[in-house]
XYZ file of C-alpha atoms in Angstrom:
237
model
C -2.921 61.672 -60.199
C -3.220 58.736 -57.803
C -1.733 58.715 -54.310
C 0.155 55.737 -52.868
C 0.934 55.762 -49.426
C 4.255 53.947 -48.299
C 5.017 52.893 -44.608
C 6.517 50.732 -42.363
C 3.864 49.925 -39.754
C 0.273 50.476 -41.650
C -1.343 53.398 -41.246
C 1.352 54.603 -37.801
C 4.768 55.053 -37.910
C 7.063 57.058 -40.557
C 5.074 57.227 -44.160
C 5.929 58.924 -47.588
C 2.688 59.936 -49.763
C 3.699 58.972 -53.529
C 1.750 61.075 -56.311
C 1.732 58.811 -59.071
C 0.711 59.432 -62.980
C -0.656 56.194 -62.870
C -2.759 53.306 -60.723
C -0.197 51.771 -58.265
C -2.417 48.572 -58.439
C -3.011 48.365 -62.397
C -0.355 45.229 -62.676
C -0.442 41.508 -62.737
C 1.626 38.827 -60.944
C 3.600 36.326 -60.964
C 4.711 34.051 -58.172
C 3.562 33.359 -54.286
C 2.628 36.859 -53.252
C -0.604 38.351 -54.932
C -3.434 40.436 -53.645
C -6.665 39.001 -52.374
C -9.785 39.641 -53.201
C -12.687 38.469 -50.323
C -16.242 38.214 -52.190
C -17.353 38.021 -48.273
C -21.540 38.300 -49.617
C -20.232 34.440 -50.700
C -18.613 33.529 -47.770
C -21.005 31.291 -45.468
C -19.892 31.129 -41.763
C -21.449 28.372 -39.287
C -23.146 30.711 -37.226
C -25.430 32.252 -39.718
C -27.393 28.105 -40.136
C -26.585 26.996 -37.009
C -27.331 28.526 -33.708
C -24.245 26.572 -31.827
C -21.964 27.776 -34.920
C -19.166 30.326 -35.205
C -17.697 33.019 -37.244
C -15.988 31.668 -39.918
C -11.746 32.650 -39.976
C -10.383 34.350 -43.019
C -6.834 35.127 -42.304
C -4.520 34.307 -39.639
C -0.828 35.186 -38.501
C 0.739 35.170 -35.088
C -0.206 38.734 -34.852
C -3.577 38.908 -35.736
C -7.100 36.716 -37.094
C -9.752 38.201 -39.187
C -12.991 36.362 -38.735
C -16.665 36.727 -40.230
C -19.989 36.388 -38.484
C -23.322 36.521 -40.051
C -25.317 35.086 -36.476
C -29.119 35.651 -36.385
C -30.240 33.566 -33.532
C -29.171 34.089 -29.624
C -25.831 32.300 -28.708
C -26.858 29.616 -26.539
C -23.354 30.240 -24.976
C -20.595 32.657 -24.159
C -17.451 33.753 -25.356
C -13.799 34.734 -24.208
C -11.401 35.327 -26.413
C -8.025 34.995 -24.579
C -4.762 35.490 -27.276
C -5.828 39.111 -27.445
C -8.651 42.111 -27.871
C -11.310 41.498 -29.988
C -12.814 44.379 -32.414
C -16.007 43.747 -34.738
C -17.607 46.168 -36.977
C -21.404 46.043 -37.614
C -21.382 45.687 -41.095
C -25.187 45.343 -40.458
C -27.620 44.724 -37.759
C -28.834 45.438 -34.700
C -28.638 43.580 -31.264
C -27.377 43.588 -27.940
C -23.807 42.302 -26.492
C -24.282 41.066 -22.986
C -20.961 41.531 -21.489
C -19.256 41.409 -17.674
C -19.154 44.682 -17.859
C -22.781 45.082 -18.527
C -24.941 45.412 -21.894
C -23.978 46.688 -25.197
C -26.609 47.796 -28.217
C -25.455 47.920 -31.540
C -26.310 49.053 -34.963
C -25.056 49.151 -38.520
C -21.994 51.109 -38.289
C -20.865 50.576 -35.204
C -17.399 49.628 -33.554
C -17.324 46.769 -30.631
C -14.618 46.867 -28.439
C -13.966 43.067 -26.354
C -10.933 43.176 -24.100
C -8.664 40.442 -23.887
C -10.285 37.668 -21.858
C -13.547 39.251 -21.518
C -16.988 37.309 -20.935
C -19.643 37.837 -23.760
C -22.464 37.103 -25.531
C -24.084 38.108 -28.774
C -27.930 38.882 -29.019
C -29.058 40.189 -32.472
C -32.055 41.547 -33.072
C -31.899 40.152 -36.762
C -29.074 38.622 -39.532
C -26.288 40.637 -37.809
C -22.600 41.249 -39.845
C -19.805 41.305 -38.250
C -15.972 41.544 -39.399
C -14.109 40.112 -35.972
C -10.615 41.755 -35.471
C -8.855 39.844 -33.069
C -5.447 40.906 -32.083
C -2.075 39.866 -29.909
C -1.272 43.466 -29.595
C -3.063 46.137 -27.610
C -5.323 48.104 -29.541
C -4.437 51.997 -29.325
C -5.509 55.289 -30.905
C -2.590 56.301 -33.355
C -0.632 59.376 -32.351
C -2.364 62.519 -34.071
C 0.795 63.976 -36.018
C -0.246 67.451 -37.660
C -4.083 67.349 -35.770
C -2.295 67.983 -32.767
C -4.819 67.113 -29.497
C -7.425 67.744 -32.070
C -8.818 64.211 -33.131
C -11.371 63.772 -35.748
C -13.470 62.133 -33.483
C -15.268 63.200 -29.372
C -14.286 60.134 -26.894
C -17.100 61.125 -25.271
C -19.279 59.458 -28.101
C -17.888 55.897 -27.246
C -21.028 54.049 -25.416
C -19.925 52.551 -22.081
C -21.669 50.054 -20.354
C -23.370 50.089 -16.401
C -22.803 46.882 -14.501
C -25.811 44.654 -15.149
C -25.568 41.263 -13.744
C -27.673 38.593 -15.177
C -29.681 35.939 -13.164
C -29.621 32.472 -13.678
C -32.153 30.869 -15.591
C -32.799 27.225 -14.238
C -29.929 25.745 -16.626
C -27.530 23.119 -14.674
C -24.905 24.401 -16.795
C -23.376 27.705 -18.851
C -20.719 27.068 -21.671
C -17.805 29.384 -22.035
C -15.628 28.836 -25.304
C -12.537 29.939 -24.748
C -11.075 30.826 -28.474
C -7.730 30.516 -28.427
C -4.906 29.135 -30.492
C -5.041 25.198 -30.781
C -8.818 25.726 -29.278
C -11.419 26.148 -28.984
C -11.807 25.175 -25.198
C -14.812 25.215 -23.019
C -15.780 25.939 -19.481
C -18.568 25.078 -17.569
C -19.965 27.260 -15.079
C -22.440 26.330 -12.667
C -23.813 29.899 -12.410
C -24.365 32.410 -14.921
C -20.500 34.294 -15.869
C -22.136 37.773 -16.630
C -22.777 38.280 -12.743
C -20.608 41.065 -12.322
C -22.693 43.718 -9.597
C -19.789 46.763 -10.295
C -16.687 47.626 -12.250
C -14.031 50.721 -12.248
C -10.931 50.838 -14.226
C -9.857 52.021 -17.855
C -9.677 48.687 -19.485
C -13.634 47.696 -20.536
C -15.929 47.398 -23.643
C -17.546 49.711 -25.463
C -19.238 50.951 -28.550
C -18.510 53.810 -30.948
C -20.071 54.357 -34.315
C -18.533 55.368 -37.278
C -20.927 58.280 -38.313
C -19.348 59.892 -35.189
C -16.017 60.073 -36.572
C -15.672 63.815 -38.081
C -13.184 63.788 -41.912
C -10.912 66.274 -41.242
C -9.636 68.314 -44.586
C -6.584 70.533 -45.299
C -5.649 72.417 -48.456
C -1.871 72.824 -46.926
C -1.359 69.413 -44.982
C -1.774 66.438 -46.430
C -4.123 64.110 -44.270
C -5.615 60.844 -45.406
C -8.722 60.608 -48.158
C -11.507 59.877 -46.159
C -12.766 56.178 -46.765
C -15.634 55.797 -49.612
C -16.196 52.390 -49.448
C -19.214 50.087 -49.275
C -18.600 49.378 -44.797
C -19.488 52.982 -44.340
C -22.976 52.607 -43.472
C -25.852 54.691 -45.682
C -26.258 58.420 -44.518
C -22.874 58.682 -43.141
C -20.439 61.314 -44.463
């Protein structure tokens, strides 16, 4: 028996589970529309040779642009993404994310959450992959339907950074790219951007790793399989 899930809107909105004698993807095609497969070990974005580089785009629609990084050196500039929040998965790594709202470690398995328009910077410790979510819409927690108020996962876990503002280093100049569509533009700032002293608010970065989010199983109410695939990272459940 294999399930196929059928919706409207991804993984919100109405759905109907299908229970299906067979694979629903055991088929071939013909014409425009076709699956794609992403050998991303083969994929070789800028950043990963060249310290000035950048992720490398997959996909793109008005809606939403799925980028790869694979950095390993300090940027020797800073970021703001300004069509929409950005979200990157560690695929693997470990580093730090200077932001305005004050530093960010990472690790293997971990979430990165980059409001719309904010300042940042990537530090990795070593050869750090990332899968780059950028998108037009808010990002929001989908409702819980038979859970209830009972989520699979403590908000309390998500890593929140204190204000941290960084000195100046002697440099004339600090580079902003804005990434945008049409862009990339940059800004020059004659002081360092990350000099924020204090923040409040409920719109700011943050980390949360995926070895924090609980599966949830039912033998009455059907809830969804609990991913198996190679971005969980070793250990995890």
């Amino acid at each position: 028996m294999k399930d196929d899930e059928l919706g409207r809107g991804g993984f919100t909105g109405r759905t109907a589970n299908l229970y299906r004698r067979h694979d629903p993807t055991a088929y071939r095609s013909e014409g425009p529309l076709r699956p794609v497969d992403v050998l991303s070990s083969e994929l070789k974005p800028s950043d990963a040779t060249d310290v000035d580089g950048g992720p490398l785009l997959m996909f793109a629609n008005p809606d939403c642009r799925i980028s790869l990084s694979r950095r390993q050196q300090p940027m020797p500039f800073y970021v703001r993404h300004v069509d929409g929040d950005l979200l990157c998965f560690v695929h693997r790594g470990t580093g730090l994310v200077e932001t305005e709202f004050g530093p960010l470690r990472y690790r293997e398995g971990d979430w990165v959450y980059l409001p719309k328009a904010c300042t940042w910077r990537q530090v990795p410790d070593a050869e750090t992959t990332l899968l780059m979510i950028e998108a037009s819409d808010e990002f929001r927690v989908p409702p819980p339907g038979s859970l209830g108020r009972h989520f699979p996962f403590d908000p309390s876990q998500a890593v929140i950074p204190e204000p941290a503002p960084i000195d100046d280093d002697g440099r004339n100049e600090y580079p902003v790219r804005l990434v945008h569509e049409g862009g990339p533009t940059t800004l020059f700032y004659q002081h360092n951007p990350l000099d924020v002293e204090g923040w409040r608010g409920d719109n700011f970065a943050f980390t949360f790793n995926i070895a924090d989010y609980n599966v949830i199983t039912s033998d009455s109410v059907h809830l969804p399989r609990p991913c198996t695939c190679s971005c969980r990272p070793p250990g995890s459940t």
